[in-house]
């Protein structure tokens, strides 16, 4: 079992896999978008983003590191001259994977791996306030309930008229059960 072994093998030995990543990353930098399988796109995405980060640094050491991985001076020149300046303000996330469905021949899931082309807009982070805990909500609701009832009753005269009506109904209902109860006792 491959416990704690990061990365996909893609059915290749290490040299073949390294060449595949180099070629796919170089093609992405050169063309801006490549069509490949979803698994290969997910595997090469970190390497492509690392190359763009090296291009953003722009120093000689970064250029040599990029050349060692990409093995093409033309691609490295395009990376440092054209691609990296597009992402100078973006803090990461230079590529995206767009799934396009199965390949007709073997039904492998295909995807476009492409460079993000929209302009990056830096936003200020808004400090979020923590939401109240569920145990605190009923206590607050109980405190608010009497306040709302007090606000609803504004006219004392309407209160006085409403109270006798309810008392009359309660008197009538109180007498009726007692009469029935009296009738029920002698029959037993």
Coordinates of C-alpha atoms in Angstrom, one line a residue:
X1 CA 0.0 0.0 0.0
X2 CA 1.1 3.5 -0.8
X3 CA 0.4 5.2 2.5
X4 CA 1.5 8.8 2.7
X5 CA 2.8 8.8 -0.8
X6 CA 1.8 12.0 -2.5
X7 CA 1.3 12.4 -6.2
X8 CA 0.1 10.2 -9.0
X9 CA 2.2 7.7 -10.8
X10 CA 0.2 7.9 -14.1
X11 CA 1.5 4.4 -15.1
X12 CA 5.0 5.7 -15.8
X13 CA 8.4 5.4 -14.3
X14 CA 9.9 8.5 -12.6
X15 CA 11.9 9.7 -15.6
X16 CA 8.9 9.4 -18.0
X17 CA 6.6 11.1 -15.5
X18 CA 9.1 14.0 -15.0
X19 CA 9.4 14.5 -18.8
X20 CA 5.6 14.4 -19.0
X21 CA 5.2 17.2 -16.4
X22 CA 7.9 19.2 -18.1
X23 CA 6.3 18.9 -21.5
X24 CA 2.8 19.7 -20.3
X25 CA 3.9 22.7 -18.2
X26 CA 5.9 24.0 -21.2
X27 CA 3.0 23.6 -23.6
X28 CA 0.7 25.4 -21.1
X29 CA 3.1 28.3 -20.9
X30 CA 3.6 28.4 -24.6
X31 CA 0.0 28.1 -25.7
X32 CA -2.0 29.3 -22.7
X33 CA -4.3 26.3 -22.8
X34 CA -3.9 22.6 -23.2
X35 CA -6.3 19.7 -23.6
X36 CA -5.4 16.7 -21.5
X37 CA -7.0 14.2 -19.1
X38 CA -8.3 15.4 -15.7
X39 CA -5.7 13.3 -13.8
X40 CA -2.8 14.7 -15.8
X41 CA -4.1 18.2 -15.5
X42 CA -4.4 17.9 -11.7
X43 CA -0.9 16.4 -11.5
X44 CA 0.8 19.1 -13.6
X45 CA -1.1 22.1 -12.2
X46 CA 1.2 22.6 -9.2
X47 CA 4.3 22.4 -11.3
X48 CA 3.0 25.0 -13.8
X49 CA 2.0 27.3 -11.0
X50 CA 5.5 26.9 -9.5
X51 CA 7.1 27.9 -12.8
X52 CA 4.9 31.0 -13.0
X53 CA 6.0 31.9 -9.4
X54 CA 9.6 31.6 -10.5
X55 CA 8.8 33.8 -13.5
X56 CA 7.3 36.4 -11.1
X57 CA 10.6 36.4 -9.1
X58 CA 12.5 37.2 -12.2
X59 CA 16.0 36.8 -10.9
X60 CA 18.8 34.7 -12.4
X61 CA 18.5 31.9 -10.0
X62 CA 14.7 31.6 -10.7
X63 CA 15.5 31.6 -14.5
X64 CA 18.0 28.8 -14.0
X65 CA 15.6 26.7 -11.9
X66 CA 12.9 27.2 -14.6
X67 CA 15.3 26.2 -17.4
X68 CA 16.3 23.0 -15.4
X69 CA 12.6 21.9 -15.2
X70 CA 11.3 23.1 -18.6
X71 CA 14.4 22.3 -20.6
X72 CA 13.6 24.9 -23.3
X73 CA 15.1 28.4 -23.4
X74 CA 12.3 29.6 -25.7
X75 CA 9.6 28.6 -23.3
X76 CA 11.5 30.0 -20.3
X77 CA 12.0 33.3 -22.2
X78 CA 8.2 33.5 -22.9
X79 CA 7.5 32.6 -19.2
X80 CA 9.7 35.4 -17.9
X81 CA 8.9 38.0 -20.6
X82 CA 5.2 37.5 -21.3
X83 CA 3.4 35.2 -18.9
X84 CA 4.8 36.2 -15.5
X85 CA 4.0 39.9 -15.8
X86 CA 0.3 39.1 -16.3
X87 CA 0.3 37.6 -12.8
X88 CA 2.4 40.2 -11.0
X89 CA -0.3 41.2 -8.6
X90 CA -2.0 37.8 -8.2
X91 CA -1.0 35.9 -5.1
X92 CA -1.5 32.5 -6.6
X93 CA -4.1 30.5 -8.5
X94 CA -2.7 31.1 -12.0
X95 CA -4.4 28.2 -13.7
X96 CA -7.8 26.6 -13.8
X97 CA -9.1 23.1 -14.9
X98 CA -12.3 23.0 -16.9
X99 CA -13.8 19.6 -17.4
X100 CA -15.1 18.9 -20.9
X101 CA -16.4 15.4 -20.7
X102 CA -15.3 11.9 -21.8
X103 CA -12.9 11.2 -24.7
X104 CA -14.6 9.3 -27.5
X105 CA -12.0 6.6 -27.9
X106 CA -11.6 5.3 -24.3
X107 CA -14.0 7.5 -22.3
X108 CA -11.2 9.1 -20.3
X109 CA -12.4 12.3 -18.6
X110 CA -10.9 15.2 -20.5
X111 CA -10.2 18.8 -19.3
X112 CA -8.7 22.1 -20.4
X113 CA -5.8 23.3 -18.2
X114 CA -5.6 27.0 -18.9
X115 CA -4.0 30.1 -17.6
X116 CA -6.4 32.5 -15.8
X117 CA -6.9 35.5 -18.0
X118 CA -9.2 37.8 -16.1
X119 CA -7.7 40.8 -14.3
X120 CA -7.0 40.2 -10.6
X121 CA -8.9 42.6 -8.3
X122 CA -7.5 42.8 -4.8
X123 CA -10.2 43.0 -2.2
X124 CA -10.0 43.9 1.5
X125 CA -10.8 41.1 3.8
X126 CA -13.9 41.8 5.9
X127 CA -13.7 40.7 9.5
X128 CA -16.6 38.4 10.2
X129 CA -18.3 38.4 13.5
X130 CA -19.0 35.0 15.0
X131 CA -22.6 33.9 14.8
X132 CA -24.5 33.4 18.1
X133 CA -24.4 30.0 19.6
X134 CA -27.7 28.1 19.4
X135 CA -28.0 28.0 23.3
X136 CA -28.0 31.8 23.4
X137 CA -30.7 32.4 20.8
X138 CA -33.7 31.2 23.0
X139 CA -32.7 33.4 25.9
X140 CA -32.6 36.4 23.6
X141 CA -35.9 35.5 22.1
X142 CA -37.5 35.2 25.5
X143 CA -36.2 38.6 26.4
X144 CA -37.5 40.1 23.2
X145 CA -41.0 38.5 23.4
X146 CA -42.3 40.7 26.4
X147 CA -41.0 43.8 24.7
X148 CA -43.0 43.1 21.5
X149 CA -46.2 42.4 23.4
X150 CA -45.8 45.7 25.3
X151 CA -45.3 47.5 22.0
X152 CA -48.4 45.9 20.5
X153 CA -50.8 47.1 23.3
X154 CA -50.9 50.9 23.0
X155 CA -54.6 51.8 23.7
X156 CA -55.7 51.1 27.3
X157 CA -59.4 51.6 26.4
X158 CA -59.2 48.8 23.9
X159 CA -57.7 46.6 26.7
X160 CA -60.6 47.4 29.1
X161 CA -63.2 46.6 26.5
X162 CA -61.5 43.3 25.6
X163 CA -61.2 42.1 29.3
X164 CA -64.9 42.0 30.2
X165 CA -65.8 40.0 27.1
X166 CA -63.3 37.3 28.0
X167 CA -64.6 37.3 31.6
X168 CA -68.2 36.8 30.4
X169 CA -67.2 33.9 28.3
X170 CA -65.2 32.3 31.1
X171 CA -68.2 32.7 33.5
X172 CA -70.5 31.0 31.1
X173 CA -68.1 28.1 30.6
X174 CA -67.5 27.8 34.3
X175 CA -71.2 27.4 35.1
X176 CA -72.0 24.9 32.4
X177 CA -69.6 22.2 33.5
X178 CA -70.7 22.5 37.1
X179 CA -74.4 22.0 36.1
X180 CA -73.5 18.9 34.1
X181 CA -71.5 17.6 37.0
X182 CA -74.5 18.1 39.3
X183 CA -76.7 16.1 36.9
X184 CA -74.1 13.4 36.6
X185 CA -73.9 12.7 40.4
X186 CA -77.5 11.8 41.2
X187 CA -77.7 9.4 38.3
X188 CA -74.9 7.3 39.7

